[in-house]
Structure formats: C-alpha cells, structure tokens
XYZ file of C-alpha atoms in Angstrom:
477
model
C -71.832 -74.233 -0.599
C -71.629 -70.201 -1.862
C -68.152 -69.166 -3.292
C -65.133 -71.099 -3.560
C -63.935 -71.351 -0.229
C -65.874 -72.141 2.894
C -64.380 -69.036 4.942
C -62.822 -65.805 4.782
C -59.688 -63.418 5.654
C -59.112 -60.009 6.290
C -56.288 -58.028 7.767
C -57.413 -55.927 10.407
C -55.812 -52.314 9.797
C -57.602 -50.941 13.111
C -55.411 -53.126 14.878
C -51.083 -53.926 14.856
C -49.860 -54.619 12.137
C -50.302 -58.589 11.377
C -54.011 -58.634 13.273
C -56.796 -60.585 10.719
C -60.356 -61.306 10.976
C -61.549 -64.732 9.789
C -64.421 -66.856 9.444
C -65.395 -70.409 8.699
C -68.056 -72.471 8.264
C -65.800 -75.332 9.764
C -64.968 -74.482 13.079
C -62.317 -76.117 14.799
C -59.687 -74.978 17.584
C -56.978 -76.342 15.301
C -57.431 -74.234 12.413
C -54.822 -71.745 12.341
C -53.546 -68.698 10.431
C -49.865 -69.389 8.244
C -48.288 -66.615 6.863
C -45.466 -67.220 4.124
C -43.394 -65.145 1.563
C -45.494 -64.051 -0.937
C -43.216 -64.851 -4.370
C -44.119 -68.547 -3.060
C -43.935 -71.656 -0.466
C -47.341 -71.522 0.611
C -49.829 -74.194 0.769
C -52.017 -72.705 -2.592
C -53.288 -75.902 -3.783
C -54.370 -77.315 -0.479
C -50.555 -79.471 0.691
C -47.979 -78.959 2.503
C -44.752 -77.064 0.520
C -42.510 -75.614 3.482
C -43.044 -74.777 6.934
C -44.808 -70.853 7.335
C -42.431 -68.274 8.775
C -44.753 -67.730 11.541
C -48.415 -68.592 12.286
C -51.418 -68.527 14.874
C -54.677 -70.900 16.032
C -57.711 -69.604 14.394
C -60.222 -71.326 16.599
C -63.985 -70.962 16.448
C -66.069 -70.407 12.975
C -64.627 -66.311 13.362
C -63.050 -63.567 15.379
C -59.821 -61.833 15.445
C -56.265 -63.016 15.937
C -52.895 -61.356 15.989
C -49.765 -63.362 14.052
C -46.297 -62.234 16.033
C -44.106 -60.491 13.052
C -41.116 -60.613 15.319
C -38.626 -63.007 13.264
C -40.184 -61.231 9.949
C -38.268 -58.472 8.141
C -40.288 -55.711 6.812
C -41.877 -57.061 3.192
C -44.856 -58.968 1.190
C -46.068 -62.158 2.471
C -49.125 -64.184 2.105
C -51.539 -65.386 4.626
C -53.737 -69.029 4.948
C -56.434 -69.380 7.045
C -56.041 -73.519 7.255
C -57.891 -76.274 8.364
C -57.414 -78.399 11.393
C -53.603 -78.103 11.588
C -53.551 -79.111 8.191
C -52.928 -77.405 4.760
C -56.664 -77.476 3.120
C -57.160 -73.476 2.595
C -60.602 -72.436 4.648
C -60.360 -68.734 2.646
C -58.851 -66.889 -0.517
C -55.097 -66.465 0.105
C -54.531 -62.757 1.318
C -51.187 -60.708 0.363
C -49.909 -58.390 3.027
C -46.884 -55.791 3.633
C -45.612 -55.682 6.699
C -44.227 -52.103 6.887
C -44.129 -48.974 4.904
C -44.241 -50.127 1.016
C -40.901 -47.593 0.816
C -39.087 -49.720 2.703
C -38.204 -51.533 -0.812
C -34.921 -53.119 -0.403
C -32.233 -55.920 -2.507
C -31.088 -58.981 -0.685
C -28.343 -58.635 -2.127
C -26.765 -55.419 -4.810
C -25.345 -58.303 -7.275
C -26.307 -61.491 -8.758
C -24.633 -64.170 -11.472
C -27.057 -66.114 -13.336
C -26.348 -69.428 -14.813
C -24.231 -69.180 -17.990
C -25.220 -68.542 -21.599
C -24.226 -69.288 -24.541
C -24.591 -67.204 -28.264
C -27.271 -68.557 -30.016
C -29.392 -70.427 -27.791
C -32.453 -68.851 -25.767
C -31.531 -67.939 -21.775
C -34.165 -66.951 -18.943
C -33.399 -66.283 -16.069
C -35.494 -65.247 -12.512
C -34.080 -62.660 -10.627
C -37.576 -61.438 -8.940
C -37.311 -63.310 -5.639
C -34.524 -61.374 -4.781
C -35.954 -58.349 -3.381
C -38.183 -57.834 -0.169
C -41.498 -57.111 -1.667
C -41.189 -59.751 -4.525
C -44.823 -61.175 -4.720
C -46.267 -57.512 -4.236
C -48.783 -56.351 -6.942
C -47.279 -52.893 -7.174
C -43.471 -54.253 -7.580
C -41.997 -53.967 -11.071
C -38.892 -55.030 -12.994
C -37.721 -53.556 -15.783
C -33.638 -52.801 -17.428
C -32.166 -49.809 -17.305
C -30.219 -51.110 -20.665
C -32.624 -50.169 -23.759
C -30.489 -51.810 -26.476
C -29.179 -55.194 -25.023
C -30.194 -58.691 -26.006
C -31.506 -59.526 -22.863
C -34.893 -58.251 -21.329
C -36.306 -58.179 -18.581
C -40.648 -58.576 -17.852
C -42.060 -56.673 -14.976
C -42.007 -60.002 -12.571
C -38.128 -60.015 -12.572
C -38.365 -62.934 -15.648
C -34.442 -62.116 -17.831
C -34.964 -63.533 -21.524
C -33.246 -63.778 -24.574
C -30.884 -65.146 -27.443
C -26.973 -64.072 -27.077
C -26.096 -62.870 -30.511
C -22.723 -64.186 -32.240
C -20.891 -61.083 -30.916
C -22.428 -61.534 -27.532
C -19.808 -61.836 -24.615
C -20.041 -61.189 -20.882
C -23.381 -59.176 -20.300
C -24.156 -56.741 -17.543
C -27.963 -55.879 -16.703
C -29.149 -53.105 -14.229
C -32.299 -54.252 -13.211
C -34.473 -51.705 -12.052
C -37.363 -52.320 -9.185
C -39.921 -50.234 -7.864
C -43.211 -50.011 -5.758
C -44.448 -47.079 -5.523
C -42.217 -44.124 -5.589
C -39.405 -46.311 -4.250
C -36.359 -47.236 -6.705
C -33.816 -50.030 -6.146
C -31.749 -51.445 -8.740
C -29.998 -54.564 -8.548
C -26.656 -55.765 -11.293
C -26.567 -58.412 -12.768
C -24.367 -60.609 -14.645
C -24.841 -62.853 -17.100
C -21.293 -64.894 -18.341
C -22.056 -65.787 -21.440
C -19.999 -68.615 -23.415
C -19.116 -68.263 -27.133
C -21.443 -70.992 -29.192
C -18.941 -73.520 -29.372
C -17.583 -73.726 -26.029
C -18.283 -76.020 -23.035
C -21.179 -73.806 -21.580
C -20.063 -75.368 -17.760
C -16.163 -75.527 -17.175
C -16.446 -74.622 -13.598
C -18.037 -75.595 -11.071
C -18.474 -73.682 -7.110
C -19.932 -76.508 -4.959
C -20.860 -75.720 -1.562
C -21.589 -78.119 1.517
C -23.605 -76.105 4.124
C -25.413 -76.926 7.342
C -28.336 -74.311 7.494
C -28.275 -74.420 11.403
C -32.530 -75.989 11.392
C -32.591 -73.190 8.695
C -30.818 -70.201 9.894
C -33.443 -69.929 12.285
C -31.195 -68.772 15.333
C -30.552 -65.911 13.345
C -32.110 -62.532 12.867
C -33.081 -62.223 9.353
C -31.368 -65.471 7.603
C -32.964 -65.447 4.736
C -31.217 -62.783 3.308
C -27.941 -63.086 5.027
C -28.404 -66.525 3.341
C -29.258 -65.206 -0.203
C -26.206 -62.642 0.234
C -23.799 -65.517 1.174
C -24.721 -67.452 -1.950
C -24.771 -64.767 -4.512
C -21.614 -63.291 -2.884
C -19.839 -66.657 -3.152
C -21.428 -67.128 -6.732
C -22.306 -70.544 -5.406
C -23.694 -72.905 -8.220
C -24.300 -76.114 -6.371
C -25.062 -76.699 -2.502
C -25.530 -79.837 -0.526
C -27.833 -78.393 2.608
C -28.274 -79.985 5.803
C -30.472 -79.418 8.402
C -32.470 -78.036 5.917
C -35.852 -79.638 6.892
C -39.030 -77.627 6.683
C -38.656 -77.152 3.225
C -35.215 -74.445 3.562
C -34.012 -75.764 0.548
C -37.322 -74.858 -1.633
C -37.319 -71.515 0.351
C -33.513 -70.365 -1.105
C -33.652 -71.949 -3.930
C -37.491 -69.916 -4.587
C -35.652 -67.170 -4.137
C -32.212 -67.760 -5.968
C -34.465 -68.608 -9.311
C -32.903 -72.313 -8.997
C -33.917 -75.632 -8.622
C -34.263 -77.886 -5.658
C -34.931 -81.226 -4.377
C -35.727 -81.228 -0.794
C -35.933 -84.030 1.631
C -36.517 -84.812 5.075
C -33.419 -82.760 6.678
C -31.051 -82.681 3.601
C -31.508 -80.644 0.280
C -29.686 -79.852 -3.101
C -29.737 -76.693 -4.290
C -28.922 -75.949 -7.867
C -28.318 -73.337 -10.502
C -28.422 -75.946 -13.578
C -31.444 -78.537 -14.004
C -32.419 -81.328 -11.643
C -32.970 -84.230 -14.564
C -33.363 -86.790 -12.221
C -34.324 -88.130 -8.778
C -31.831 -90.822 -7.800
C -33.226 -93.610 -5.238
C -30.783 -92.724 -1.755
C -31.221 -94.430 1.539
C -31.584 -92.485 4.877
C -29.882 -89.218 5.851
C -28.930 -88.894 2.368
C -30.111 -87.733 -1.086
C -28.976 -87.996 -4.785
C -29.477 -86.279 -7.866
C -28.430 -85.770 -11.644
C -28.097 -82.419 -12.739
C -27.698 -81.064 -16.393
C -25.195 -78.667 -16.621
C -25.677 -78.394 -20.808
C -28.945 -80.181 -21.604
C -27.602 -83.586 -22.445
C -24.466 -83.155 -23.310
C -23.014 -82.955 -19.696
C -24.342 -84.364 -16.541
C -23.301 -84.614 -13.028
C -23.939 -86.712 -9.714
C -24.440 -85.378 -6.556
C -24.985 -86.973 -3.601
C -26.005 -85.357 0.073
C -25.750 -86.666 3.423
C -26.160 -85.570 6.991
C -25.058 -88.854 9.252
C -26.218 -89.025 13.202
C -24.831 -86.752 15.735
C -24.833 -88.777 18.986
C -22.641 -90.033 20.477
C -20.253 -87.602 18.884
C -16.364 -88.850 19.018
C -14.197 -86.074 19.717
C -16.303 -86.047 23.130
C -15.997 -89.476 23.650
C -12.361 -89.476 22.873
C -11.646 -85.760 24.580
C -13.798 -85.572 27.548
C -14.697 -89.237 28.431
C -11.261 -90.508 27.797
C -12.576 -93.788 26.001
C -10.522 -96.121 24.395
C -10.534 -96.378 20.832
C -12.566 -99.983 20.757
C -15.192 -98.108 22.863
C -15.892 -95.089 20.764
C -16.390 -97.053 17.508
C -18.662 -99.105 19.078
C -20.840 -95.792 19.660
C -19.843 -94.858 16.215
C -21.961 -97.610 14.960
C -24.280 -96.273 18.065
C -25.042 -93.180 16.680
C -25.891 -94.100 13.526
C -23.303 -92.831 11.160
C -21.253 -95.844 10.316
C -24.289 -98.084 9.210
C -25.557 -94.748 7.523
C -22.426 -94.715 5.517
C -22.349 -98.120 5.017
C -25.344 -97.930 3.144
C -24.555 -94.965 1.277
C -21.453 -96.377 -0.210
C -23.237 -99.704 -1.248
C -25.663 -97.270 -2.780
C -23.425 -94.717 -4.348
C -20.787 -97.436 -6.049
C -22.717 -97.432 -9.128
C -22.242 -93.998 -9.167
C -18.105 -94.110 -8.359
C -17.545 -96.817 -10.988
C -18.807 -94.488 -13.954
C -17.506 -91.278 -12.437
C -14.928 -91.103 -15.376
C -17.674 -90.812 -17.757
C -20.290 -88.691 -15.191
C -18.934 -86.720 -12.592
C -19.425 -87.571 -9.005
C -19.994 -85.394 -5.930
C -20.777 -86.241 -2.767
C -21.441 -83.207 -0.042
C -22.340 -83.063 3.623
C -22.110 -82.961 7.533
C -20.851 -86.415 8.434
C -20.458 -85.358 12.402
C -17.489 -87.058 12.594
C -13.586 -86.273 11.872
C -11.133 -87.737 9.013
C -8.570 -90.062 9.251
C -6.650 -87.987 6.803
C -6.739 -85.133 10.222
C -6.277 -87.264 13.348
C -2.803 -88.803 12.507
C 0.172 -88.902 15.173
C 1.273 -85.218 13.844
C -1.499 -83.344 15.032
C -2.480 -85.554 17.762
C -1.841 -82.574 20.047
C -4.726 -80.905 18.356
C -6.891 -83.721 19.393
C -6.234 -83.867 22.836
C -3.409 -86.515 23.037
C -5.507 -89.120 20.399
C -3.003 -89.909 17.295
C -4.149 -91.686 14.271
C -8.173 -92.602 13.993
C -9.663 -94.465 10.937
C -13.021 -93.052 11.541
C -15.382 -94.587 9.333
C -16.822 -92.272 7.838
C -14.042 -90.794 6.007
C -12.336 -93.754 5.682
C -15.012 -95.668 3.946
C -15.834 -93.148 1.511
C -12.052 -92.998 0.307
C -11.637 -96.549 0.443
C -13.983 -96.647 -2.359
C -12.036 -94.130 -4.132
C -13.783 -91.124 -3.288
C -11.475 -87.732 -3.020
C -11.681 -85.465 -0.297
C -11.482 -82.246 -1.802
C -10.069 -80.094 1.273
C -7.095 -82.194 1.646
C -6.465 -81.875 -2.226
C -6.158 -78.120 -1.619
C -4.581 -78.522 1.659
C -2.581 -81.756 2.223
C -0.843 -80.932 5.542
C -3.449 -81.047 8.592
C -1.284 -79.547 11.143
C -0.793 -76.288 9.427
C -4.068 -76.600 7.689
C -6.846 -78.116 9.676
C -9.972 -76.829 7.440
C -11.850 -76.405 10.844
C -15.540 -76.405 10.177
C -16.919 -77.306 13.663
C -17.638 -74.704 15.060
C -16.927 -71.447 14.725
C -19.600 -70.409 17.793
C -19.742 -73.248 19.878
C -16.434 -72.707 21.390
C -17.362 -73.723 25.285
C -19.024 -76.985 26.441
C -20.223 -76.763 29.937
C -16.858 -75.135 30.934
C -14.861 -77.187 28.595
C -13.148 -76.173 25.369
C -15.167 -77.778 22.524
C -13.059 -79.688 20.229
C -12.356 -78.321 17.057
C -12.770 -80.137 14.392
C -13.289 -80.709 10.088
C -17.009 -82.815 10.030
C -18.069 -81.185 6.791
C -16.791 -82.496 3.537
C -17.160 -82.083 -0.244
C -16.004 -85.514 -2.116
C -15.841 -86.013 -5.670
C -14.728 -88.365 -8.192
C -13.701 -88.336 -11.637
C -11.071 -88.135 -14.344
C -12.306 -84.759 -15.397
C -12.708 -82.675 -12.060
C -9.675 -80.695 -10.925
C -9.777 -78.506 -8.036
C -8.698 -75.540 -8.411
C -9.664 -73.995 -4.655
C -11.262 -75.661 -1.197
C -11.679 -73.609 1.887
C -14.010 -73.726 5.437
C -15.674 -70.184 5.704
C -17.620 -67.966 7.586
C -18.805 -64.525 6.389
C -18.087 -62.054 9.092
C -17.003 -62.706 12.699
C -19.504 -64.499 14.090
C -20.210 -64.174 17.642
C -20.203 -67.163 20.022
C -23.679 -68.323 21.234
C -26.097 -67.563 23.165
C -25.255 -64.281 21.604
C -25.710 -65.250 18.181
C -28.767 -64.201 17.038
C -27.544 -60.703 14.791
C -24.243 -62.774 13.480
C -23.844 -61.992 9.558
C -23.390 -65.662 9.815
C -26.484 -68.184 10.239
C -25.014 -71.022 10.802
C -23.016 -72.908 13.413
C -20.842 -74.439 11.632
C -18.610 -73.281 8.410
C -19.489 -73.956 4.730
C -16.750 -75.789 2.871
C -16.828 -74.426 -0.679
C -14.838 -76.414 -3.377
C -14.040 -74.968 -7.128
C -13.399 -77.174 -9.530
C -12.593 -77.143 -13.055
C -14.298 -79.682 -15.137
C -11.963 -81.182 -18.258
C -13.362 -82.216 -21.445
C-alpha cells in the first residue's frame, strides 16, 4: 500500500470553519473524524489517550463532513480521521486554528512552577498554557536577557539556580504572528540546603464529568489551579482522560483512571495497586529523599442519605442498609483494608487520602446541628467513620472544629432545588491525611465566583457542581 497511511485529510476552507475532506481506502460508516488540542491527547500512535473535544462519522471511502466547533474556544487543535469507531489513524494528523491566528490569548496571566533549588538543574513547561499552544507559528521566548533561567521557543523553562539565586520572576513572551502575549511566571526557588518541599496545597475536586456543563472549562479550570497555586489534586469524575487533559496543560504529571485521577506538580514514582472507585500513588516531592502517599476515591452515589433521611423520612437502620446499597460502605471497606499499609508507616511517609465520598461525616451530623439536617442528630456514617477509626485525620475539621458555625458545605453550591424541595446541604468532599510530620496550616470548601444555580449554569466561572476543598499543610522534618 502507497504512503504511510491508507487515507487522507484536508480542511475544507471553501466551506465553515471546521468542514474537512477525507478519503480512505477502508470504508466504513463508523469511521469518524476526532478533533483534539493540538499541544497533545490525541490518538498519534494508533490508542486511545482521552476522549476528543468534539468529533463526526466519516462514512464511505471519501466526501466532506462538517465537525460542530460549538463547545470549542477559538485556538489550535488537531484532527484524526479514525477507523471504525476506533483509534487506528486512516490519514496524517492535520493541525487546525479555529479563528483568526490574532486571537492569541493566556489561560491564565500567572503561573508557579514547582520549586527549585541553587545548584541543581530545573525545567519546567509552561507552553500548554496558552490557546494556540501546538501551533507551528507560536513562540516562547523571556523577556529577561540576563537570568539563569531560559526559556526554548516551545514554552520548555531550563536551568541551574546559582548560589545567590532566590525567588525568580520570568516574563515569558508568546507570539504568532504579529500577536504578543506575555505570561509571569514564578519560580520559588529554595537555598541548596533546604527542604526543597515544606508545603504542600492539596486539592480534592469533582470535575463535574469534566467541566463539561460549562462554557469553556478548560481554562476556567487551568485559571482555578494556577490561581490557587494548587500542587496536588485528587479529581473525580474525571473519566475520559480530564486528568491527562489539565495536567497536559499544567506541565504536570498524571495518573488517570476510570473516573478518578491525580494530578501532580512533583513526580509520580509509583503506581500503587487500589481497588475500585479509588486510586493510589507515590509521589517524589525531592527525588528520594521525600515521598508521599496519596490516595483518591469517588464512592457510589445512589441511594444518597441525606435524601433518604430528609425526604423519605427513613429510619436510621433503613438508610444504612442502602448505604451498603449504594456501594460506598463496601467501597470503603475495601479501601481501608487496602490503604492500612499505607496508615501504619505514615510517620515515616506521608499519607493523603482525597475525594467525593457522597456521603456526610459523623464529625457534622451530631445532636448540635441536627437542625441543619432536618431534625436527624448524630449519624456514624461509614464512610467517615471508618476512615478515622483507622486513624485517618479529616483535615476540614482540623481547621474548623465546630460544625454548627462551620459546616465546610461542599454539596452543592448549584443544585439548590430538588423537584420543589430544598436540597440538603451538605460536606461529601474530604481531604484526609496522616502523619507525624503534616500540620495544617489552612482547609476551606470554595468556589471561584458566584456560581449560578442550574439549568443556568453553563457561563458560571465555576465548572463544577460541587466545591473544591483545598487543604495547606506544612510538612515537618
């Protein structure tokens, strides 16, 4: 067979913008046309990476078809014509702008790399942060001509802090074309005998299915994280391959499962074995010298208590029995067998443990706020009462001991009506940790903005429905 692939594609300029021609020797109604961000996340080598941002059937060996644009921002992407509903590439890869190349514009105006430290070699990626990262004719470069740190024309920050080196500040300049954005940056840098990690921002975050209700969430998603100077998040709903999307574009690492992800600034060094709804890794915050745990979950959803409890006016017998229904207390049965390992050497490697357990604490449904939980006093659900009877902290309740004047709701800040019913409010999203050297210094449930309540979501500043819970910790020698 002629050439390297067994088709071809072509964007149509005649026609709107997104219209291609293709053709293939292998016909087939189910070959379709995918169309992903360009910097990466596409299917190059023939398998599946992440779901495409949008995408159309390609049937027949040719003709014409138009791929809707509608969730898409203006920027560079990258189109597969694919085979049979499947990820072997029919044609060459084809880059594409959707819009005016002018339209050149920053996720986000400022971004904090990882730290570094005098002496020892740094890089850094900061070119996935822009909307026409992947585009030939977009270029990198630092305004700063006489700095330690450089910076290639793909985004790519290198260098070697010298002794004298302390806190550096980049402007990063971009263009394509005529078009000029620049984008700071800093990069903390730790003397070469300090701890190069001593805090640490952890995040637990349902992406909503991956922002997807929401009008341009990828960026509102970047934005959030850099804004927040996030360095570790525990992602739910994340399936789809969200996780590999941000962190693609953060210049991080990832491991992504089935629904749940972790999302990191430092090294993944290891895998951990998890059981369902849940994930583990080890991350190296300073090569070998420091690791950390970090566990993920996101436990069933139905039955959910609270409506069990508020609106079906079950006894408490009956609603753990539909605990155990829906999933979640076998799921964190198994988790905590799994994770104990993990708990009994947290004094040596720090333990975290993230995620949406869709279900309340005991530590918040005691007799004191049982007026906040329509009439029901004290509740040992299981899934926060397991965790912390295997000595597991909740971080929130570190921060904020008293539920009644604190209740850290993170469910949900736009489901507020349920078929003409108020929807019970309550804290289902948790960051644990454990260990003799984590302190926390901070814990809050936040939005960003004032999200508006569904159905008229869509153009929130927020993409998700439920809030983050963002923990800081320092970390002791």
């Amino acid at each position: 067979m002629p050439g390297k692939y067994p088709g071809t594609l072509a964007l149509d300029s005649s026609k709107a913008s997104f219209a291609f021609k293709y053709t293939s020797v292998f016909a087939s109604d189910t070959n379709w046309i995918g169309i992903y961000y360009a910097y990466g996340g596409g299917p190059d080598h023939g398998a599946y990476v992440q779901d495409s941002l949008t995408w159309a059937w390609a049937p027949a060996s040719g003709g014409t078809v138009s791929v809707s644009p509608d969730k898409l921002r203006s920027g560079t992407y990258k189109a597969y014509l694919l085979a049979e509903g499947g990820y072997q590439l029919l044609a060459k890869p084809l880059v594409v702008n959707l819009g005016h190349r002018s339209d050149l514009a920053l996720f986000t105006d400022s971004f904090t790399t990882h730290n570094a430290r005098q002496g020892e070699a740094f890089t850094a990626n900061v070119g996935n942060l822009v909307n026409r990262a992947g585009d030939p004719h977009t270029h990198f470069s630092a305004e700063e001509l006489d700095c330690w740190a450089e910076v290639d024309e793909q985004g790519i920050i290198s260098g070697v802090p010298p002794a004298d080196a302390s806190d550096t500040t980049l402007h990063v300049r971009i263009q394509n074309d005529a078009t000029i954005v620049r984008l700071r940056v800093l990069i903390p840098v730790r003397k070469h005998n300090e701890t190069l990690v001593e805090q640490l921002r952890v995040l637990s975050f349902n992406l909503w299915v991956g922002g997807q209700p929401v009008n341009n969430h990828h960026e509102k998603q970047i934005r959030f994280f850099a804004q927040e100077n996030i360095d570790i998040v525990g992602m739910q709903e994340s399936g789809g391959g969200h996780g590999i999307r941000l962190a693609r574009a953060l210049g991080w690492h990832s491991w992504q499962g089935p629904d749940v992800a972790i999302v990191t600034r430092y090294p993944i060094a290891e895998v951990l074995e998890a059981p369902a709804k849940s994930g583990a890794v080890r991350i190296s915050l300073d090569g070998t010298k420091s690791d950390i745990v970090f566990w993920n979950c996101h436990l069933g959803y139905d039955p959910y208590g609270p409506y069990d409890f508020c609106f079906d006016h079950m006894s408490f017998d009956k609603v753990m029995q539909r605990e155990a229904q829906s999933g979640r207390t076998p799921e964190i049965t198994a988790i905590m067998e799994s994770i104990k390992g993990d708990i009994a050497n947290a004094d040596h490697v720090p333990l975290f443990f993230t995620g949406d357990f869709n279900a309340p604490s005991h530590l918040d449904w005691i007799d004191a706020t049982k007026d906040q939980h329509c009439g029901v006093g004290y509740t040992e659900w299981p899934t926060s009462k397991r965790p912390a009877d295997a000595g597991l902290v909740d971080s929130y309740r570190v921060a904020h001991p008293d539920p009644v004047s604190q209740p850290g709701i993170t469910w949900s800040p736009n489901y507020l009506e349920n078929n003409g019913r108020k929807e019970p409010m309550d804290r289902i999203d948790f960051v644990y940790h454990k260990g003799r050297k984590l302190v926390v210094k901070s814990s809050k449930a936040l939005v960003v903005g004032k999200p508006t309540a569904q159905p008229n979501h869509a153009d929130n500043e927020w993409t998700s429905d439920h809030k983050a819970v963002l923990t800081v910790y320092k970390i002791m020698a």
